[in-house]
Every structure is written in C-alpha cells, then in structure tokens.
XYZ file of C-alpha atoms in Angstrom:
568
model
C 37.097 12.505 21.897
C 34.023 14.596 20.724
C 34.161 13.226 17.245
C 34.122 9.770 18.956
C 31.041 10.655 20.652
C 29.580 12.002 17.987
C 29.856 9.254 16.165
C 28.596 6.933 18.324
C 25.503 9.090 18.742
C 24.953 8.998 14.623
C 25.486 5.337 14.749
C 23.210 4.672 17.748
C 20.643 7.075 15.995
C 21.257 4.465 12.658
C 20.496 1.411 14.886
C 17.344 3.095 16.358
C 16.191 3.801 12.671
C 17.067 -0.172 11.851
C 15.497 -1.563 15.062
C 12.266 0.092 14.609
C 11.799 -0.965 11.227
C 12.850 -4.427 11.898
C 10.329 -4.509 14.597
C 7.539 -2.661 12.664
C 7.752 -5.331 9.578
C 8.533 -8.485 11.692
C 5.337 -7.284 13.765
C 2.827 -7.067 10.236
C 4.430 -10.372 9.304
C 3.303 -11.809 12.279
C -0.400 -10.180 11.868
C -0.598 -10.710 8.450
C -3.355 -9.827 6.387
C -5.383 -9.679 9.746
C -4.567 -6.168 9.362
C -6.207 -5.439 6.103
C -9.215 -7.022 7.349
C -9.317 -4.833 10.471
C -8.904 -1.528 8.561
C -11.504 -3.030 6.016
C -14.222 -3.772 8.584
C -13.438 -1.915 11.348
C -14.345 1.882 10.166
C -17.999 1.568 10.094
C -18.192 5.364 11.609
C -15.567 7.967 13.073
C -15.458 6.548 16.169
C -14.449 2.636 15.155
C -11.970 4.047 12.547
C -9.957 6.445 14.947
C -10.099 3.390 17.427
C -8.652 1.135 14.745
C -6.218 3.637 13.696
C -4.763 3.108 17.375
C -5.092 -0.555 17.597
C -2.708 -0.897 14.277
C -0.199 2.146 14.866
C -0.113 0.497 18.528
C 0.803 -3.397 16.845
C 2.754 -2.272 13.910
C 4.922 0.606 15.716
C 4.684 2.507 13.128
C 2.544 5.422 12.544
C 3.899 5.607 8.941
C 3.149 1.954 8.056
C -0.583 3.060 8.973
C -1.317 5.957 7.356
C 0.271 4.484 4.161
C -1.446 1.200 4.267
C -5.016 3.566 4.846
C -3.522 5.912 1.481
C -3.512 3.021 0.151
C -6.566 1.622 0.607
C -8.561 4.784 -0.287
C -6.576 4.478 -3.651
C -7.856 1.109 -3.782
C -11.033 1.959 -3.018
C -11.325 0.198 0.262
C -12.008 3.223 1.988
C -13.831 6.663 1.699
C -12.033 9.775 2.131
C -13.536 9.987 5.940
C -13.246 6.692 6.849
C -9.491 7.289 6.233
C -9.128 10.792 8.256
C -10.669 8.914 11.337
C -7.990 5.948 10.778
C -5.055 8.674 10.271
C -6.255 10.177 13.366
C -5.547 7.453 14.953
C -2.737 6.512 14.110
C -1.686 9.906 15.604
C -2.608 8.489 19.214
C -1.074 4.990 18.465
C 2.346 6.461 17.576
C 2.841 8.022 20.955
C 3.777 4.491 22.558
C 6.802 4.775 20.681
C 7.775 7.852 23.041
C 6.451 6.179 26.278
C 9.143 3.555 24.979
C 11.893 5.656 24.382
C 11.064 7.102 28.040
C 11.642 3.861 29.229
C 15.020 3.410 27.481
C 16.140 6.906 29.478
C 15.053 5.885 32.777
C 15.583 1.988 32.878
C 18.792 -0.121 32.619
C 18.055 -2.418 29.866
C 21.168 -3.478 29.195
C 20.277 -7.234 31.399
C 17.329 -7.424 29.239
C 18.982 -6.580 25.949
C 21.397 -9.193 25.572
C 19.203 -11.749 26.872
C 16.726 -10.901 23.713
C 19.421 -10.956 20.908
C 20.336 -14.509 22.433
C 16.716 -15.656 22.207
C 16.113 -14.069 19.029
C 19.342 -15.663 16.957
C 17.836 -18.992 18.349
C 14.324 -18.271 17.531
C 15.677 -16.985 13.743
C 16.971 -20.738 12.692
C 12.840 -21.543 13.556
C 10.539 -22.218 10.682
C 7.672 -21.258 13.151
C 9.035 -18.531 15.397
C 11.235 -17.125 12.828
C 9.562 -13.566 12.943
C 9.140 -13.249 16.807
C 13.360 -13.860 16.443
C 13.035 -11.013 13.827
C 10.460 -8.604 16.434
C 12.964 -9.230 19.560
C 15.699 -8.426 17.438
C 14.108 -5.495 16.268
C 13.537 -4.110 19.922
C 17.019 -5.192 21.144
C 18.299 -2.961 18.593
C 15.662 -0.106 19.594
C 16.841 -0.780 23.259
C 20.451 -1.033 23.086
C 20.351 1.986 20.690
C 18.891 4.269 23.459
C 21.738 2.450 25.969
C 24.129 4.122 23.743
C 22.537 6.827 23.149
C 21.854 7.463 26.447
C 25.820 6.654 27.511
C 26.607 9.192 24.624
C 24.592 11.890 26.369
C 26.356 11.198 29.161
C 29.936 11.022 28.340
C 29.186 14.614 25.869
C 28.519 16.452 29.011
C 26.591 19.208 27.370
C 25.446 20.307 30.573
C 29.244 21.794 31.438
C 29.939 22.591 27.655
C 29.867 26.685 27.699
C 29.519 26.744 23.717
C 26.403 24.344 23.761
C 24.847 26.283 26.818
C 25.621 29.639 25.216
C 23.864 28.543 21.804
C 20.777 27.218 23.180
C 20.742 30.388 25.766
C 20.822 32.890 22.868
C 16.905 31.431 22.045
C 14.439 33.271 24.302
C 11.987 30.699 25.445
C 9.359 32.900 26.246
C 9.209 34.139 22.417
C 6.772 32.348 19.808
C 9.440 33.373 17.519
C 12.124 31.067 18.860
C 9.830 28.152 19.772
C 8.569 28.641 15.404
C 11.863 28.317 14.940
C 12.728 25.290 16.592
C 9.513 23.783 15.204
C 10.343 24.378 11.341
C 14.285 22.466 12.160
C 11.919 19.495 14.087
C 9.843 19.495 10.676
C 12.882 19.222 8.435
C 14.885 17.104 10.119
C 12.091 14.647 10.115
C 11.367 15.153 6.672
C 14.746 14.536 5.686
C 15.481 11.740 7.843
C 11.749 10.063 7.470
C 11.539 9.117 10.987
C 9.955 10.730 13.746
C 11.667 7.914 16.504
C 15.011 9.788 14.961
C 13.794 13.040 16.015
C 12.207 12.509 19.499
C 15.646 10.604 20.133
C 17.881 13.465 19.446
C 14.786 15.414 21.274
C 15.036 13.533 24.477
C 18.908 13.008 24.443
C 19.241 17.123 24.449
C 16.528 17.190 26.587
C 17.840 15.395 29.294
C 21.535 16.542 29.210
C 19.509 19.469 30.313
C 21.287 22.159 27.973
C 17.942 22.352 25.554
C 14.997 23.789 27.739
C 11.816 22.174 27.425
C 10.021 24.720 25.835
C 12.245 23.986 22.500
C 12.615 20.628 22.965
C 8.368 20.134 23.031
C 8.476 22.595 19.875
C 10.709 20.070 18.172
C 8.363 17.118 18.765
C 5.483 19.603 17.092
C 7.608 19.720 14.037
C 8.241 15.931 13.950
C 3.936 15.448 13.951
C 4.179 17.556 10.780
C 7.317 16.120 9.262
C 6.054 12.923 9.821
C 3.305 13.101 7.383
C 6.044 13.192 4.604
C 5.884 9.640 4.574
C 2.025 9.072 3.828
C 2.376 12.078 1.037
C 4.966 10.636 -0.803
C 3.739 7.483 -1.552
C 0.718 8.822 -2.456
C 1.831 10.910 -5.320
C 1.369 8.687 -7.656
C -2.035 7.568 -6.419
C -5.285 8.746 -7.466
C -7.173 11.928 -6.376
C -8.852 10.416 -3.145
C -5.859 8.360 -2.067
C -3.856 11.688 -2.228
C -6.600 13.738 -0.572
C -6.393 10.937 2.750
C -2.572 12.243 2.456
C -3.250 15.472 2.083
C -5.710 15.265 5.378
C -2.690 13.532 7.750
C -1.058 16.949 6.801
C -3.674 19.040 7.187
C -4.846 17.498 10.687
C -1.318 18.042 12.258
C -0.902 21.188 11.012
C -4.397 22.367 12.533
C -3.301 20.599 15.962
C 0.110 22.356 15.362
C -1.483 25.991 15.119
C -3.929 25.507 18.107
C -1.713 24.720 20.504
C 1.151 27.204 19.277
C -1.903 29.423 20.072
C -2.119 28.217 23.945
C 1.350 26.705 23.826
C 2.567 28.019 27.113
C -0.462 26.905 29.135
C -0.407 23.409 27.421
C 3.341 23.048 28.429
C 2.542 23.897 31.961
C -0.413 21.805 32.345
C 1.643 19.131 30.647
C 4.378 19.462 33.144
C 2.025 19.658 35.876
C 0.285 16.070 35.099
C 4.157 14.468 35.340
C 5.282 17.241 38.621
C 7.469 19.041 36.574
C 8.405 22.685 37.192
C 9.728 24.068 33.599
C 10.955 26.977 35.968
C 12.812 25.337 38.196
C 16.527 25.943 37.822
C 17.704 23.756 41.272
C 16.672 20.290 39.477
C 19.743 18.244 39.467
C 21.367 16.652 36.139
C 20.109 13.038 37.127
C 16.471 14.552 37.922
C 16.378 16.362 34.753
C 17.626 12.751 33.063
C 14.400 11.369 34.578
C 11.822 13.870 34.556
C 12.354 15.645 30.986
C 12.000 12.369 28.646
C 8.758 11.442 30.441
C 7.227 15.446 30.175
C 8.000 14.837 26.178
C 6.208 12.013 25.767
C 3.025 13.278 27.655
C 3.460 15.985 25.590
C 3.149 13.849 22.660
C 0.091 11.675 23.782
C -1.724 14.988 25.481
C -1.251 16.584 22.213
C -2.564 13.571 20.377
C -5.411 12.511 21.861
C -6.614 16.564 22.362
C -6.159 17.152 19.038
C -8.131 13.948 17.966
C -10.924 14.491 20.043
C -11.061 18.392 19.003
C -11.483 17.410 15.176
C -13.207 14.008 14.811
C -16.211 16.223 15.166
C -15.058 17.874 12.059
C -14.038 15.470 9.728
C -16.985 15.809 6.801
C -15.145 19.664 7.166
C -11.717 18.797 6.791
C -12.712 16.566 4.149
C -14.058 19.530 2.210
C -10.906 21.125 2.837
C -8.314 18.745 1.153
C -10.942 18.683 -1.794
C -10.605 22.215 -2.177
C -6.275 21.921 -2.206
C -7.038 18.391 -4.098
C -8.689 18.608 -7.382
C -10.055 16.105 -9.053
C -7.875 14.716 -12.075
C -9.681 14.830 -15.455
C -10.812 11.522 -15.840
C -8.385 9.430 -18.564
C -9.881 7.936 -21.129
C -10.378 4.159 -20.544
C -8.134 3.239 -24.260
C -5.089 5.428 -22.488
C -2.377 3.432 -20.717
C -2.381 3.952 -17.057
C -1.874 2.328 -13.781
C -5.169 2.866 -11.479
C -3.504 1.656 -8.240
C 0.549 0.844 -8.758
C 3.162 2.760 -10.080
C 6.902 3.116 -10.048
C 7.449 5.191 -7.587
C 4.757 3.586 -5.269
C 6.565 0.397 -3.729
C 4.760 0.949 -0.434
C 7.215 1.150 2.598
C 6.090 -2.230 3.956
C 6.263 -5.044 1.139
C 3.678 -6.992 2.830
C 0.791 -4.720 2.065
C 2.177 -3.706 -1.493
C 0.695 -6.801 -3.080
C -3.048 -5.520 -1.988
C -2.351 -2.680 -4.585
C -1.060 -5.236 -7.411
C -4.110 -7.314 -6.635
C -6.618 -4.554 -7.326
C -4.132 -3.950 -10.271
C -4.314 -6.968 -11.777
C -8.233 -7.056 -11.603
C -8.691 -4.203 -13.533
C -6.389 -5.684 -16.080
C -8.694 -8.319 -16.075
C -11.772 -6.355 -16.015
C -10.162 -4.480 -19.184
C -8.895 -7.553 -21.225
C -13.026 -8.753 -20.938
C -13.547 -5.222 -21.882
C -11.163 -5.762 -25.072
C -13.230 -9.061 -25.571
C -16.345 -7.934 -26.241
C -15.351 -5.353 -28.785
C -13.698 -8.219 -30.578
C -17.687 -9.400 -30.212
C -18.810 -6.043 -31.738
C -16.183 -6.449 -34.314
C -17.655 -9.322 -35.913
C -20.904 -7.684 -36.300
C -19.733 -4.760 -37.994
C -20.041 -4.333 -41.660
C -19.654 -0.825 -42.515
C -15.989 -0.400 -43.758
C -15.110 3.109 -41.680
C -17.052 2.063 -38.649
C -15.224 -1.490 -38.884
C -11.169 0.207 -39.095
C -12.702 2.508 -35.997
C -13.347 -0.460 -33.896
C -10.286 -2.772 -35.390
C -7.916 0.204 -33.896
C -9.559 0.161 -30.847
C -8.879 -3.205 -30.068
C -5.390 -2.982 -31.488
C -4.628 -0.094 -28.964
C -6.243 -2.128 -26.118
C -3.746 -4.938 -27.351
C -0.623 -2.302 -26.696
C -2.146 -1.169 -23.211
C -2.415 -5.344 -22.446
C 1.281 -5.790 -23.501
C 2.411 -2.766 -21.414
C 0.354 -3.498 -17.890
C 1.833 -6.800 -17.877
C 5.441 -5.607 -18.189
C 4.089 -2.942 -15.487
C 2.549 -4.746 -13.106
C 5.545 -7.469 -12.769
C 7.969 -5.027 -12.827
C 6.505 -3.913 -9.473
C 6.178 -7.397 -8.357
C 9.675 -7.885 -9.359
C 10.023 -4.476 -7.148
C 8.037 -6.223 -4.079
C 9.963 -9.781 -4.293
C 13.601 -7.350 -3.635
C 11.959 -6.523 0.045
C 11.696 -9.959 2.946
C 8.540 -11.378 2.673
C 6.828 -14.198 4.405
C 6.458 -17.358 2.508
C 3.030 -16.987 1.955
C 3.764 -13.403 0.482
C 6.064 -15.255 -1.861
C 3.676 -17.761 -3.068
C 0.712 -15.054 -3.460
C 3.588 -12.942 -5.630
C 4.158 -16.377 -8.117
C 0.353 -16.829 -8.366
C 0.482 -12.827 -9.419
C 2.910 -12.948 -12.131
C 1.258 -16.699 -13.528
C -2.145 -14.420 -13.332
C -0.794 -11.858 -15.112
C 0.930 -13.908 -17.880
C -2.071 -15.461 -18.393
C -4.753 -12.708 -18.772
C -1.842 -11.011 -21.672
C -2.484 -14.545 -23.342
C -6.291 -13.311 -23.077
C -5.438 -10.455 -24.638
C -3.395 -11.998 -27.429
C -6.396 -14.571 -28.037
C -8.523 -11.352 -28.828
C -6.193 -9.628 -30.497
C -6.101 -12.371 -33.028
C -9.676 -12.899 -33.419
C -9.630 -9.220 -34.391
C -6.926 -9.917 -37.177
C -8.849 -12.898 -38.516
C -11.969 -11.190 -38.364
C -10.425 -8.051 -40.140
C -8.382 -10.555 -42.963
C -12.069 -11.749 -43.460
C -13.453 -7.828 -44.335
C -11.242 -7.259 -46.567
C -11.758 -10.544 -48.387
C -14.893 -11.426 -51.250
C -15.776 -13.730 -49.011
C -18.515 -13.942 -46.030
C -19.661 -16.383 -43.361
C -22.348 -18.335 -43.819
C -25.143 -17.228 -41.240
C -24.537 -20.935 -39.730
C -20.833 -19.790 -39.193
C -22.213 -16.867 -37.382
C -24.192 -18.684 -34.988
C -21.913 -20.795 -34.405
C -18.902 -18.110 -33.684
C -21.673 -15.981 -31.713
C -22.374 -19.416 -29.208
C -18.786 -20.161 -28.608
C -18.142 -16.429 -27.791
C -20.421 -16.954 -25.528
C -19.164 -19.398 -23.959
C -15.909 -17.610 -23.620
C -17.428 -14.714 -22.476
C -19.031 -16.620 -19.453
C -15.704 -17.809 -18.557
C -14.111 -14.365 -18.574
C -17.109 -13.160 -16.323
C -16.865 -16.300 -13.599
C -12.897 -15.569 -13.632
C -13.489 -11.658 -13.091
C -16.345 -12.553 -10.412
C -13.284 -14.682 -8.490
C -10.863 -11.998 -8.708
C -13.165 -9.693 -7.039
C -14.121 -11.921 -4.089
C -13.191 -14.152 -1.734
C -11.664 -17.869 -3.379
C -12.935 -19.348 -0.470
C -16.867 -18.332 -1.659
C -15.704 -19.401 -5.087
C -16.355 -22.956 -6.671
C -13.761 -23.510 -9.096
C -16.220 -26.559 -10.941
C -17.835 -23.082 -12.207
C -14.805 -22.787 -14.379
C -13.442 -26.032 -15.297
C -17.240 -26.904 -15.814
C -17.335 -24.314 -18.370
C -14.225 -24.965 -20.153
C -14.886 -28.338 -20.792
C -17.771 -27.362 -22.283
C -15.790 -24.992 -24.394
C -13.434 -27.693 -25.443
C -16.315 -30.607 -26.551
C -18.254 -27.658 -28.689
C -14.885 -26.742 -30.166
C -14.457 -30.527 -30.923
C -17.956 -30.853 -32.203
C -17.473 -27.678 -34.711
C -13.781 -28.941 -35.991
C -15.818 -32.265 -37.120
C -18.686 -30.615 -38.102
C -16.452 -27.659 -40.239
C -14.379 -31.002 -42.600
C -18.130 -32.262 -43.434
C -19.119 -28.590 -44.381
C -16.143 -27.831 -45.932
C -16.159 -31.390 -48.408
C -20.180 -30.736 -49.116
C -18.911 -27.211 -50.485
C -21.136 -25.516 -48.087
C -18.452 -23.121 -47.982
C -14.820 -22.297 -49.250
C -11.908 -24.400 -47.592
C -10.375 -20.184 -47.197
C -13.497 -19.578 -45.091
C -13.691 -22.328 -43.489
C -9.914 -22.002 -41.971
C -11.087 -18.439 -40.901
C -13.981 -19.764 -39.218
C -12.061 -22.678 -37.275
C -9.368 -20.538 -36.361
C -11.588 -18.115 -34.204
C -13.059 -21.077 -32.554
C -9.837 -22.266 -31.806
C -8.499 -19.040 -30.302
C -11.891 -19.016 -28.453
C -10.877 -22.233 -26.881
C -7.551 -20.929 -26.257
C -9.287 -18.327 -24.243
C -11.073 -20.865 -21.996
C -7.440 -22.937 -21.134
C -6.161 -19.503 -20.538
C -9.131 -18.831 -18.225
C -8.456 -21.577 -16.071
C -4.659 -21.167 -16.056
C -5.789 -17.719 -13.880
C -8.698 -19.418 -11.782
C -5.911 -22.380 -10.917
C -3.061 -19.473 -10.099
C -6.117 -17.823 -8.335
C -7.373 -20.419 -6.254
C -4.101 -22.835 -5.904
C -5.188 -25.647 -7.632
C -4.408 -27.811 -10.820
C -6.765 -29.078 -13.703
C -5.511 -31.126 -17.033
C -7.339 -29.261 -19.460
C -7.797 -30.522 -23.071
C-alpha cells in the first residue's frame, strides 16, 4: 500500500515537472519573439528591467526560461552585466505565481475544471491556429491534475498518524539555526538535482500540509530551492563568455545574499509572514483540514515576501554586486581572432527553450560572416604583397582562416541540427532552413577566397607578373565584391525589414556585366600578346571566383530576407 502511494506521488511529481514545461514553452510559442524585444528594450534603467524581469517570468512560468534567455543575451551582447541583474531580479518576483498556483491546487477542487481543459485542448491541438493554446491548457491540466494527485496522495499516506514520520521530523529542533541550515542545504540539492523548483515547493507543500513537517523547515526548504534554482541559469552559461557567466554568477549571488539576511532575522520574518495570512506557527489545536488550508498559502507568501524584500533591498546595489561577480569572474584572456572558437554557441549550450536558441546561432552566424569579410580582405592584402617571407606569412593566414570557415559551419549546424530535435513553431522552422542555407553559403565565401589566395600564391611563385592593367582591373572587381560582403554584413546586423535587397542584387549585377566585360576584354589581350595565355588564365580565374563571391552573396541576402533572384 505505501509503495503504491509512493509511487503515485513520484509519478504525480513527473507530471508536475511535464505540465510546467509544456505550459512554459507552449506559452513563449505563443509570445514569440515579442519576448526578445521586451527584454531588448525594456531595461533602459534598474527599475524597467526588474519590472520586465516580472512581466516575462509571470508569461513564461518559468523563472529558469528567464534568467537563461537574459544569460543569454548578455553573451550576445544584448545586455550589460546590470541590465541583466535587474532582469534576474525579477524574475525572482515573477516565479512566485507559480506557488500562489500550487496554493490553489491544495485548496480548490479542480478536478471539474481539469477534464474539461484536456477535452478543449485535444480539440484545439488538431488547429493550425490554436494549436499552442491546446498545447498551454494541456500543459496546466497536467500541472492541475498533478497537484489532484498529489494532493489525494497526501491524503491517503496519512503522515499525520504515521509515528515513524512524526518521530523523524520531531528529532529536528525548530528553534535551532542548525536544523533549519540543514533543511535548507537538502531544499538546495534536491533542486539542483532535480532542476525544478515547482518539484521542490510540491514535495514542500504536500509535507507541509499533512502537517508532520513544521513550518519552520518546510519555509527553510523553499530558501534552498531560490538557491538551487539558479543551477539552471549557471549551467548553460558555462560555456558562454565572461559577462554572460558573470549575469549567472549574479542570480547566485543575489539569492544567496537574500538567503543569509533573512536566516539572520528568520524567526521574525516567519512570524510576520504567518501573521499577514493569520497563521499561528505555535498553535498545536489547528485541525488536519485547517493545516491543509492554511500551511500551502503561508509558503507561498513566504516565497513572494521573500522575493520582493529581497529585490527591493538590493536593486539599490546592483553597480556593487556587479563588482562582486567580477571579482569571482575573471576575465578570459582574449583568443586570438585566427583561433577557432564559438563566441556565442557551443555544444553544451542548447538553451532549455529551443525557441530562443536560434537568437544565439544568429549572432553566431554574423560573426562568421563578419570573419569570412575579414578573410577577404587579407586575400586583398595578399595580392599586394611582394616580399617572399611576408607573402607565405599572410598566405598561412588565410589558409588557417579557411580551416576555422570549414569548422564553424560544421559547428554552427550541428547546433541547429541540435535546435530542430526540440518542437518548434513553424516559423522557428523556416528561420532554422534560412540558417543552415546562410551558413552554407558564407563557407562558399570562404572557399571563393581561399582560392583567390591559391591562384594568387601559384602566381608568386611563377616568372611571371600581372600587367599593372591586370591589377587595376583585379583591384576594381574586389571592390566590387567587397561592397557586397559589407551590404550583406550590414543586413545581418539589422532589421530585413530596414533593408532594401535592390542594394544587393543591384550590386551583383554589376559584378556579373564587369566580369563579362573583362572575359571579352582578357581573349583580345591575350591574342594581341599583351600578356601570356598562363597569365591571362590566372587573371580570369580570380575574376571569376570574384563573381562567384557576388552569386554567393545574394544566395545569403535571399536566405536572409526570404526572397528569390535569377542571378547570372
């Protein structure tokens, strides 16, 4: 019988985990990239970004989601360092509606409304429009029906008349610090482990109210879930950079500060607590269905006093606490620009909602693009060069930013690849095809360059020369292809919308007549024995991988901006 009810508390526990994730990502599906653009323009000072903080933890149920989403964009560079700590903070008031919801589920019969919502929801799945409000109600039919069971489970355990349970939990002295440390570190663990606070506060409230684990304990658990909650946030920032691990660093740091203060005055924050709900932690005549009503709600106002004290206590102090994680934090020798490495994506940083992954491979993929121009105009340098050591310098150079170009695109679809594996809303789908065409494209780039570099370096070690004609002419295509590289790297880092794509196509048939005009011009040169045939093949064939470059241009403006152009 007790393994029956245990079970069905680990499974209802399970279903609480599932529901609130469902609901979480069906509820950023819905919002879409409306979030990003709140958290981008929302944070103008401490004030606007703890507000914002709230107003996405409060749509996104998910505290978690937040904070990484915010790690995120510091490491994209979105964000300063403060602007971040005031977001994380919060997040930290947001979150408590989760407990004012699990109150709910303890004191309400939701049974009539939970069936009704998995009804609506299958129907509203099949719907090309509604499809993620099916997913949401879902989501929170599962939360709902989880705490039914849970709350059933509690019941039918009967810890209250259990001698072993009451003996256990009796043995911890609730008027020591020591015990209520203790119960604080197994809050932080457990939540570390199982990487949900919801988990926690369930188990929390379902002890709670069976009335065998005295409030004092049970509010020292929910302090350890605030810090074992910031697990999350941490992790995925570990392979970040310095500042996106620092606004990690400071979720930790802020809960742990909130954490010592009130373990500090934690008796009279309990009873003023208690007092706000008319609650008397002393009083022993309470009866099991009181305690079953009373103790879930005194947990969550313990949560949101907590919270919102502990925000409004240190948003004064955030340029301070931003000192401090730069003091734990220090900053990473920078890499040398020719040295392979991922500035925003990694493997191990598949953010926990998909949705808001492909903002890191996006900032990814324009400083691929920003280095492949980079790579372009030392092939420019290149041809310039005629001192023989100086020349095999530069040559290596660009053969090493060749590697790095071969192993970001492998990189960065790999993690799109990684992305695609989650559910994604069709748009998400369409932005991650556009990705991997963009990405394809710009290696092509590379490969253009790459073999300008090898042409130019066949012609060093030859007798031969250009002509200074040949020179001018190479120099005014490159120029050309240079412009296009800069209007393509101008789109990537704005909006498409402010973008006109003419810009581009414009340029690249400009591209494609000069190349025309030079091919004719070169078999007139070439028979009037202006120069070799050898030299002239040399010449032609950088103009034609110049051209190249252009159709490979547009191939990532028309993946950029959704649109298709027959190129010559």
């Amino acid at each position: 019988m007790t393994f029956g009810i245990l079970f069905q508390i680990i499974g209802s526990l399970a279903l609480l985990i599932y529901g609130m994730k469902i609901m979480s990502e069906a509820l950023q599906k819905m919002a879409g990239s409306q979030l990003r653009h709140i958290l981008g323009a929302m944070t103008t000072n401490r004030f606007t970004g703890m507000l914002t903080g709230m107003f996405v933890t409060c749509s996104v149920q998910s505290s978690s989601a937040t904070t990484v989403m915010t790690v995120s964009f510091v490491n994209a560079g979105l964000l300063t360092l403060a602007q971040a700590i005031s977001v994380i903070m919060g997040a930290n008031i947001g979150t408590t509606l989760t407990a004012w919801i699990m109150s709910l589920g303890y004191n309400v019969d939701l049974t009539s409304v939970v069936y009704p919502s998995f009804f609506i929801g299958v129907i509203l799945l099949y719907t090309r429009r509604f499809k993620y409000v099916g997913d949401f109600l879902f989501g929170i039919s599962f939360l709902f029906f989880s705490l039914v069971m849970l709350s059933s489970a509690g019941k039918a355990l009967d810890l209250a008349h259990n001698a072993d349970a009451i003996e256990f939990f009796s043995s911890f002295d609730t008027s020591s610090h020591y015990s209520i440390i203790v119960f604080l570190l197994i809050g932080t663990v457990i939540t570390c482990i199982a990487q949900s606070s919801a988990a926690v506060m369930a188990i929390t409230i379902l002890l709670c109210s069976t009335g065998v684990l005295p409030i004092y304990l049970g509010i020292a658990l929910v302090m350890g879930e605030n810090i074992g909650t910031t697990a999350t946030a941490n992790l995925a920032a570990l392979g970040a950079n310095s500042q996106a691990r620092r606004a990690a660093m400071a979720h930790l740091v802020f809960n742990v500060f909130g954490v010592f203060w009130v373990l500090c005055l934690f008796y009279p924050f309990v009873n003023m607590v208690c007092s706000l709900v008319g609650y008397d932690p002393n009083d022993t005549t309470l009866s099991q269905q009181a305690l079953a009503a009373k103790l879930p709600v005194v947990l969550a106002m313990f949560h949101t006093c907590f919270n919102i004290s502990n925000t409004f206590l240190l948003l004064w102090f955030i340029p301070q606490i931003e000192k401090v994680v730069c003091m734990i934090i220090k900053p990473t020798t920078k890499n040398d620009e020719e040295e392979f490495r991922l500035l925003y994506i990694g493997g191990n940083t598949i953010m926990e909602t998909p949705e808001l992954s492909l903002l890191e491979a996006q900032k990814e993929i324009i400083s691929y693009a920003e280095r492949t121009h980079r790579m372009f105009g030392l092939v420019r340098e290149l041809l310039t060069v005629t001192d023989g050591a100086a020349f095999s310098k530069l040559y290596s150079r660009i053969a090493k930013y060749e590697n790095i170009s071969d192993n970001m695109e492998i990189e960065i679809a790999n993690y799109l690849d990684g992305v695609s594996d989650a559910h994604l809303s069709d748009v998400s789908k369409a932005k991650i095809r556009a990705m991997l065409r963009e990405i394809s494209e710009i290696e092509s780039i590379g490969d253009s360059c790459y073999n300008m570099a090898n042409i130019i370096n066949r012609k060093m070690n030859g007798k031969e020369d250009f002509t200074d004609m040949q020179y001018e002419h190479i120099s005014q295509m490159m120029q050309l292809a240079d412009n296009a590289l800069l209007q393509m790297y101008n789109l990537m880092l704005g909006k498409k919308e402010n973008y006109d794509a003419n810009l581009s196509f414009n340029l690249e048939t400009e591209i494609n007549n000069y190349r025309n005009q030079l091919r004719s011009q070169n078999i007139n040169n070439v028979n009037n024995h202006e120069y070799t045939y050898a030299m002239g093949t040399m010449y032609m064939d950088i103009i034609n991988e110049c051209e190249k470059l252009g159709d490979y241009v547009v191939n990532v403006v028309e993946a950029r901006m959704g649109t298709r152009q027959k190129t010559a």
